[in-house]
C-alpha positions as MATLAB code, in Angstrom:
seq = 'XXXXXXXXXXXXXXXXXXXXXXXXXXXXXXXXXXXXXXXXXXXXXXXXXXXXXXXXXXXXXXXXXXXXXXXXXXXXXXXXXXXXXXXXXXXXXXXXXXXXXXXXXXXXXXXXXXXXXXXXXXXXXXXXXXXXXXXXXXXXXXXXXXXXXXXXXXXXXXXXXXXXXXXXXXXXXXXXXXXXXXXXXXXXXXXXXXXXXXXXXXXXX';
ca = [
     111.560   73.468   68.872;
     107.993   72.782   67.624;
     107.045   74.692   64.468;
     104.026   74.182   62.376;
     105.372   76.042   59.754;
     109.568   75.931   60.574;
     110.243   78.889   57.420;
     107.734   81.092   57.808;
     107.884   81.114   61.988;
     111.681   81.245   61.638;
     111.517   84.320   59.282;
     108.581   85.991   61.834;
     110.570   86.184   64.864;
     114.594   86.344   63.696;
     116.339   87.408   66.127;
     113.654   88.109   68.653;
     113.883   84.152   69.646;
     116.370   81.815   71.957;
     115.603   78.512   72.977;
     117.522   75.325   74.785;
     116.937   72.380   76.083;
     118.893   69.638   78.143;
     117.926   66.538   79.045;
     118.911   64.956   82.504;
     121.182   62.164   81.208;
     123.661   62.480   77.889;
     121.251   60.026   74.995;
     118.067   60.578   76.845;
     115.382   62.209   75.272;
     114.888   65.021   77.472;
     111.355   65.878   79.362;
     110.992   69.096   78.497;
     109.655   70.535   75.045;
     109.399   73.857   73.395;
     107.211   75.325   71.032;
     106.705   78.336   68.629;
     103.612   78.698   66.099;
     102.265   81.479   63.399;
      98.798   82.436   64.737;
      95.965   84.776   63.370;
      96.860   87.720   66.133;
     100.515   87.064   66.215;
     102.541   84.147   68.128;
     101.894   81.806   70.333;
     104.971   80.223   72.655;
     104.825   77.501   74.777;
     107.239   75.195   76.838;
     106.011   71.853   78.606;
     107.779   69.985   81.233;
     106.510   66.183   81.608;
     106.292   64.765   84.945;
     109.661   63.300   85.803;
     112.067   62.748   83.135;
     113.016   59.943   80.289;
     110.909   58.480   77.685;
     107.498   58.996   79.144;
     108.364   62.577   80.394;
     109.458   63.104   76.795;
     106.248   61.361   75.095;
     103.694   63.881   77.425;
     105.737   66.865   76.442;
     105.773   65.919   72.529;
     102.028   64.922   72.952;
     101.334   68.664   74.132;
     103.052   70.458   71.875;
     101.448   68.204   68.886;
      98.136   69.167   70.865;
      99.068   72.775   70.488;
      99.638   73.053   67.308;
      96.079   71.171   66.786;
      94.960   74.420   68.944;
      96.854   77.628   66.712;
      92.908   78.661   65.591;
      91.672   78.621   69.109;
      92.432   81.851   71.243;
      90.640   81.215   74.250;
      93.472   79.658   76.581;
      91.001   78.251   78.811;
      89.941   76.073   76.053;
      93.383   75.385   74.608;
      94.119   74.216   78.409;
      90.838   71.961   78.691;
      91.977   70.306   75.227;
      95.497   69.271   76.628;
      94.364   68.387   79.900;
      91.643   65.384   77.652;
      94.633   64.564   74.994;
      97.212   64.167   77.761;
      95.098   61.564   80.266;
      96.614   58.733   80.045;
     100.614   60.097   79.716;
     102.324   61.477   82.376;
     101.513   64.707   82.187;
     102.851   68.150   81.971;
     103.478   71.398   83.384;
     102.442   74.484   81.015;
     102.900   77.693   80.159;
     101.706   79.301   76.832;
     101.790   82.550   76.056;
     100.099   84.581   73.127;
     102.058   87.745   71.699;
      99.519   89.913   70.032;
     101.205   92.230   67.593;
      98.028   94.123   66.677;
      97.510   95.628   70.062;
     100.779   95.210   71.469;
      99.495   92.999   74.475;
     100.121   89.354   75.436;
      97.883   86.922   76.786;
      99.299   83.871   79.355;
      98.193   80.748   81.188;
     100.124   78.169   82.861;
      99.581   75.343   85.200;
     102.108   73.416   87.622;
     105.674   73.884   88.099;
     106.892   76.463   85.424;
     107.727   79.848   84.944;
     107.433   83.189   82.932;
     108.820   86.448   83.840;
     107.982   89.600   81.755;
     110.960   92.167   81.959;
     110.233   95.613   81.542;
     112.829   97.883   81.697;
     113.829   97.544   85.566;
     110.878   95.904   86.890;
     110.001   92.228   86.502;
     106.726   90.599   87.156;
     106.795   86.871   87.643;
     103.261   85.406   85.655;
     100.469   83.325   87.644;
      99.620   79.876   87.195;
      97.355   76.832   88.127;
      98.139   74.298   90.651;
      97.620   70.920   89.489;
      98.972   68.927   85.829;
      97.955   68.701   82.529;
      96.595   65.413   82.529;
      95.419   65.266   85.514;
      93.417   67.831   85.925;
      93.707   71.444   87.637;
      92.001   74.371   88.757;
      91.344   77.933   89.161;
      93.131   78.299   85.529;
      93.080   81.982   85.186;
      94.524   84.006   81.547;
      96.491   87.093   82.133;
      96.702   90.089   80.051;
      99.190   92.513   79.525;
     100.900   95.189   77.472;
     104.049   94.279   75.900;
     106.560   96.767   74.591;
     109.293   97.114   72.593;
     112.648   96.059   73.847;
     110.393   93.981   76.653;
     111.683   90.158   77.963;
     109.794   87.217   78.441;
     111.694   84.464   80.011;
     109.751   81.316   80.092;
     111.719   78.178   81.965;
     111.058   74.841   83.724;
     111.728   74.221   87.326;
     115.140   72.345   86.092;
     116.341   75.975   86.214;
     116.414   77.363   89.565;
     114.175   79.790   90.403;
     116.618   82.404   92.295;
     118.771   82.290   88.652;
     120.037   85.477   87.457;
     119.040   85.220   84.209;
     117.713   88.913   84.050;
     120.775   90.229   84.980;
     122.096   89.022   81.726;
     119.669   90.217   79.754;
     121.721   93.709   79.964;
     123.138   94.311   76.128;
     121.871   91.213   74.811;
     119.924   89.712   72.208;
     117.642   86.107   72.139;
     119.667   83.559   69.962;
     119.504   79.866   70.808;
     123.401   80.193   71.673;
     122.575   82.863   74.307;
     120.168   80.649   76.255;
     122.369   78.040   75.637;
     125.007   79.756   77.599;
     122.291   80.830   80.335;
     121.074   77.405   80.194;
     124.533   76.035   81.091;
     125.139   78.181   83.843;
     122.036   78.220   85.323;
     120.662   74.534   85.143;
     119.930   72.003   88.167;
     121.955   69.327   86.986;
     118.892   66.825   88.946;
     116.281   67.233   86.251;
     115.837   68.393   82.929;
     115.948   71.814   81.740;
     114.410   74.016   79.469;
     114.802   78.316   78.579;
     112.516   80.044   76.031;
     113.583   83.965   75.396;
     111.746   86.411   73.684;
     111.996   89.979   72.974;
     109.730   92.295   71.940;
     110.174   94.476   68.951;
];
């Protein structure tokens, strides 16, 4: 997982956090990147899934998530977005999702673009999150920032489209708590074992 600051980020969200990652092939780096970052309102989490998978999958999705933590000052999304889309031209690109957790007004804030997905759990209901058609990198459009209220004891599930999207992930979430061994397990069960995959929980507190 990205961190700009590993201790201080770890000790902010203990054991509110899960996170896994698996790359296609066993000793290739895998395409898909998570990250995590202290900002002024709260937290910001993102995952990014580079086109295709291997090396130059793996180089797009580090080369967001070093953009991103370039962007931790800047809370317009649209602009965080437009920022990527320039650093990531000539790589081969990325889907996006990023998602700002504001503790002050107990709200979050989420954009996305391409093939990836965020789910907000709310007691019974679950609302799947919008995003932009197109890659970051190569441009995309109609980028539009959602809003919503987060409460306690709320999901977010945020996962790349190595994990199907008909998973039952949320049926899980009954009784449990986000640890990286958790989405490991999910991770395991759940994964297309044709691409790389990728799970970032969070839970509200």
């Amino acid at each position: 997982m990205a961190l700009t600051a590993p201790d201080s980020c770890g000790a902010h969200v203990g054991g509110r956090l899960g996170q896994a990652l698996r790359a296609l092939r066993d000793g290739e780096p895998c395409g898909d990147q998570l990250g995590c970052w202290i900002t002024s309102g709260g937290l910001r989490l993102a995952l990014a899934d580079g086109l295709g998978h291997g090396r130059e999958a793996h180089a797009a999705a580090a080369t967001a998530m070093h953009q991103l933590a370039a962007e931790c000052t800047e809370p317009a999304l649209d602009v965080v977005f437009a920022r990527c889309d320039q650093r990531l031209l000539n790589t081969r690109g990325v889907a996006l999702a990023v998602v700002d957790i504001c503790g002050d007004d107990a709200s979050i804030q989420h954009a996305a673009v391409g093939n990836v997905r965020t789910l907000l759990v709310q007691d019974d209901r679950v609302k799947r999150l919008g995003g932009a058609r197109g890659i970051v990198g190569a441009g995309f459009s109609s980028l539009r920032t959602e809003r919503l209220t987060i409460n306690p004891g709320d999901w977010l599930i945020i996962f790349s489209d190595g994990i199907r999207e008909n998973a039952g992930i949320v049926d899980c979430l009954v009784d449990a708590q986000p640890s990286d061994q958790f989405a490991e397990g999910l991770l395991a069960r759940w994964a297309d074992e044709r691409d790389d995959a990728s799970l970032l929980l969070y839970r509200h507190r």
